Amino acid sequence: MEERPHVLIVDDDTDTLTWLREILSKEGYEVGTAPDGKAALDHMRNRTPDLVMSDIHMPGLDGMGLLAELRNCYRDIPVILITAYGSLKTTVDSLRSGAFDYLSKPFIVDDIRLAVRRALEHKQLARRNQALREQGRNRYHFDHLVGVSPGIVSVYKSIARVAHTDSTVLLQGESGTGKELIARALHANSTRSTGPFVAVDGGSLAETLLESELFGHERGSFTGAIAMKKGLLEKAHLGTCLLDEIADLSPALQSKLLRVIQEREIRRVGSTTPMTVDVRIIAASKKDLASLVKSGAFREDLFYRLNVITINIPPLRERAEDISLLTQYFIQMYGGTKSPPVTGIVPEAMALLTRYTWPGNIRELEHAVERAIALTPHMVICPEDLPQAVQTAIVQSFTVQATPQTRHWGTLAELEKDHILHVLGAHNQDLERASEILGIHRKTLRRKLRHFGFPC
Ligand SMILES: Nc1ncnc2c1ncn2[C@@H]1O[C@H](COP(=O)(O)OP(=O)(O)OP(=O)(O)O)[C@@H](O)[C@H]1O
Ligand SMILES: [Mg+2]
């Protein structure tokens, strides 16, 4: 049998305690009580509750003090604060300090039931997401790869399928979609994982320098070559070499690279003796290589050599349901650098994040969260902490930015899907809440999601 959720109620007023205990026990929860914040913390040494409901005004450690302690030490426990009716400022402050919700006195019984149910569901969902992540990680060691959308799950599957082969892999995806991270995951899951992983950026250096970077050079092979230097391909021997921004390679380097892939041999600049290297090549490009081949900017034979297995990484706007997970991941990653730590984000700010289209993809989201954490005076990220472009995303989507002829207007079906995913993303994939907001039955929402290809 599943264990009953444990709710801890904290209030110095015994009448309220008794009354709340009765209501929540009837709902099937196991209820504990404490007369103040300090007693609540003592209680938690023996039993960690699934939810804390606390009054704000109490002698000793009050509700806000308790909330701060909990955010510090028990990040996963949702807290519902009980505020006096009409004190809007306290309410806002409590949410900003990381409370999940608040209830105003005098209570409405249905509000209490709903708030408690929602908070517990939220916690369960957060736990499930965490479990999904761990599962993915344990199975394939996808360290640092976050996301449960169909788009990214199919990337995980491709990684799992091709990691231990020695095939050349082409990663295609917009800037900031995680190409390098995925290349590293391929390497980490391959038989070469104990060998080196070397990344070369095809767009970063002038042609001659890049050639000597890639292939190395012999002493005296050109002015300035005062000593022999090993190339990156040679350094990647028995490991993996990521050729990033492959589309930027000059035609001459493209043909040299083709030879390396065909013959598995390299020759240092200034040398006539070829050397055998055992390197797995992963190429990455944000430009579509197939169209560059068509326009003659990229060698067709090299394209076919690289294109043995292609993994297409979807842009973030096509997997909006990953935004809340990624945001929480980045908050966990950067939130602790502040004192007091930043532990969450208010729903309004999350809604803005899920609405924005992220042209810079995950890197842009990561920077936005990192910046918001640095800027916020609170323990949670608020809308005003986000970049201007993100804050105005909603306004933008309703104003015409291009001429009516060039703008992509979107079909009704596209808009519907977009809106549903945004609402879900902004409410932690809570189907019940989302169906309430969307004004449709939960079954209808499930049907639509299945139609979009989500397993539910
Ligand atoms: N699925 C993911 N989960 C968590 N973090 C991610 C994920 N994908 C990307 N990131 C993070 O986003 C940032 C950008 O990723 P990465 O550098 O791999 O992208 P890229 O596609 O190589 O970008 P560019 O084309 O600009 O080189 C990195 O900090 C990376 O850790
Ligand atoms: Mg990159």
Short mmCIF file of N, CA, C and O in Angstrom, two decimals, residues 1 4 41 56 65 68-69 116 154 162 183 239-240 256 309-310 319-320 337 357 376 384 392 402 417 429 442 444 447:
data_model
loop_
_atom_site.label_atom_id
_atom_site.label_comp_id
_atom_site.label_asym_id
_atom_site.label_seq_id
_atom_site.Cartn_x
_atom_site.Cartn_y
_atom_site.Cartn_z
N MET A 1 0.84 -1.20 0.00
CA MET A 1 0.00 0.00 0.00
C MET A 1 0.88 1.25 0.00
O MET A 1 1.92 1.29 0.63
N ARG A 4 0.74 7.17 3.22
CA ARG A 4 -0.07 8.40 3.17
C ARG A 4 0.86 9.61 3.26
O ARG A 4 1.82 9.60 4.05
N LEU A 41 11.02 22.42 13.19
CA LEU A 41 12.34 21.90 12.78
C LEU A 41 12.73 20.68 13.62
O LEU A 41 13.30 19.71 13.11
N ILE A 56 2.25 32.64 9.56
CA ILE A 56 3.40 33.56 9.48
C ILE A 56 3.73 34.12 10.87
O ILE A 56 4.87 34.14 11.30
N GLY A 65 10.77 32.95 8.89
CA GLY A 65 12.04 32.40 9.35
C GLY A 65 12.11 30.91 9.06
O GLY A 65 13.13 30.39 8.58
N ALA A 68 12.66 30.28 5.41
CA ALA A 68 14.06 30.49 5.02
C ALA A 68 14.89 29.25 5.40
O ALA A 68 15.71 28.77 4.61
N GLU A 69 14.66 28.72 6.59
CA GLU A 69 15.39 27.52 7.03
C GLU A 69 15.12 26.35 6.10
O GLU A 69 16.02 25.61 5.71
N VAL A 116 -3.44 22.02 -0.82
CA VAL A 116 -2.64 20.91 -0.31
C VAL A 116 -2.45 19.87 -1.43
O VAL A 116 -1.33 19.39 -1.67
N SER A 154 14.51 11.09 -28.31
CA SER A 154 14.96 10.38 -29.51
C SER A 154 16.47 10.61 -29.73
O SER A 154 17.17 9.74 -30.26
N VAL A 162 24.30 4.37 -31.23
CA VAL A 162 25.53 4.49 -32.03
C VAL A 162 26.80 4.70 -31.22
O VAL A 162 27.89 4.64 -31.77
N ALA A 183 28.18 15.32 -28.20
CA ALA A 183 29.41 14.68 -28.67
C ALA A 183 30.16 14.06 -27.48
O ALA A 183 30.67 12.95 -27.55
N GLY A 239 40.94 7.95 -29.25
CA GLY A 239 39.81 8.64 -28.64
C GLY A 239 38.87 9.18 -29.71
O GLY A 239 38.69 8.58 -30.77
N THR A 240 38.26 10.32 -29.40
CA THR A 240 37.25 10.91 -30.27
C THR A 240 37.65 12.34 -30.62
O THR A 240 38.15 13.06 -29.75
N LYS A 256 41.58 17.50 -47.42
CA LYS A 256 42.55 16.82 -46.53
C LYS A 256 41.82 15.97 -45.50
O LYS A 256 42.25 14.87 -45.17
N ILE A 309 25.88 8.53 -39.95
CA ILE A 309 24.78 8.61 -38.98
C ILE A 309 24.59 10.08 -38.63
O ILE A 309 25.56 10.75 -38.25
N THR A 310 23.37 10.57 -38.80
CA THR A 310 23.12 11.96 -38.46
C THR A 310 22.19 12.02 -37.26
O THR A 310 21.20 11.31 -37.21
N ARG A 319 10.76 22.00 -28.18
CA ARG A 319 10.60 21.12 -27.01
C ARG A 319 10.39 21.97 -25.76
O ARG A 319 11.12 21.88 -24.78
N ALA A 320 9.33 22.80 -25.89
CA ALA A 320 9.04 23.76 -24.82
C ALA A 320 8.80 23.06 -23.48
O ALA A 320 9.01 23.64 -22.43
N THR A 337 25.38 29.58 -5.60
CA THR A 337 26.52 30.49 -5.57
C THR A 337 26.16 31.79 -4.85
O THR A 337 27.03 32.58 -4.53
N THR A 357 10.85 32.30 -27.46
CA THR A 357 11.18 31.29 -28.49
C THR A 357 12.67 30.87 -28.49
O THR A 357 13.06 30.01 -29.27
N THR A 376 18.75 38.91 -8.92
CA THR A 376 17.57 38.97 -8.05
C THR A 376 17.93 39.27 -6.60
O THR A 376 18.90 38.72 -6.07
N GLU A 384 10.86 40.38 -13.27
CA GLU A 384 11.74 41.53 -13.56
C GLU A 384 13.23 41.17 -13.57
O GLU A 384 14.06 41.97 -13.97
N THR A 392 9.28 40.68 -22.55
CA THR A 392 8.33 41.24 -23.51
C THR A 392 7.88 40.20 -24.53
O THR A 392 7.23 40.54 -25.51
N ALA A 402 7.10 41.63 -38.62
CA ALA A 402 7.51 41.66 -40.01
C ALA A 402 6.28 42.07 -40.83
O ALA A 402 5.21 42.29 -40.29
N LYS A 417 -1.25 23.82 -30.34
CA LYS A 417 -0.22 22.96 -29.78
C LYS A 417 0.76 23.81 -28.94
O LYS A 417 1.09 23.48 -27.81
N GLN A 429 4.04 20.62 -15.96
CA GLN A 429 3.39 19.47 -16.62
C GLN A 429 2.19 18.97 -15.82
O GLN A 429 1.82 17.80 -15.93
N ARG A 442 -9.73 17.06 -18.70
CA ARG A 442 -8.40 16.44 -18.67
C ARG A 442 -8.25 15.35 -19.73
O ARG A 442 -7.21 15.19 -20.33
N THR A 444 -9.67 15.30 -22.63
CA THR A 444 -9.46 15.96 -23.92
C THR A 444 -8.00 16.37 -24.06
O THR A 444 -7.38 16.21 -25.11
N ARG A 447 -5.91 13.42 -24.80
CA ARG A 447 -6.09 12.98 -26.18
C ARG A 447 -5.26 13.87 -27.12
O ARG A 447 -4.56 13.39 -28.01
#
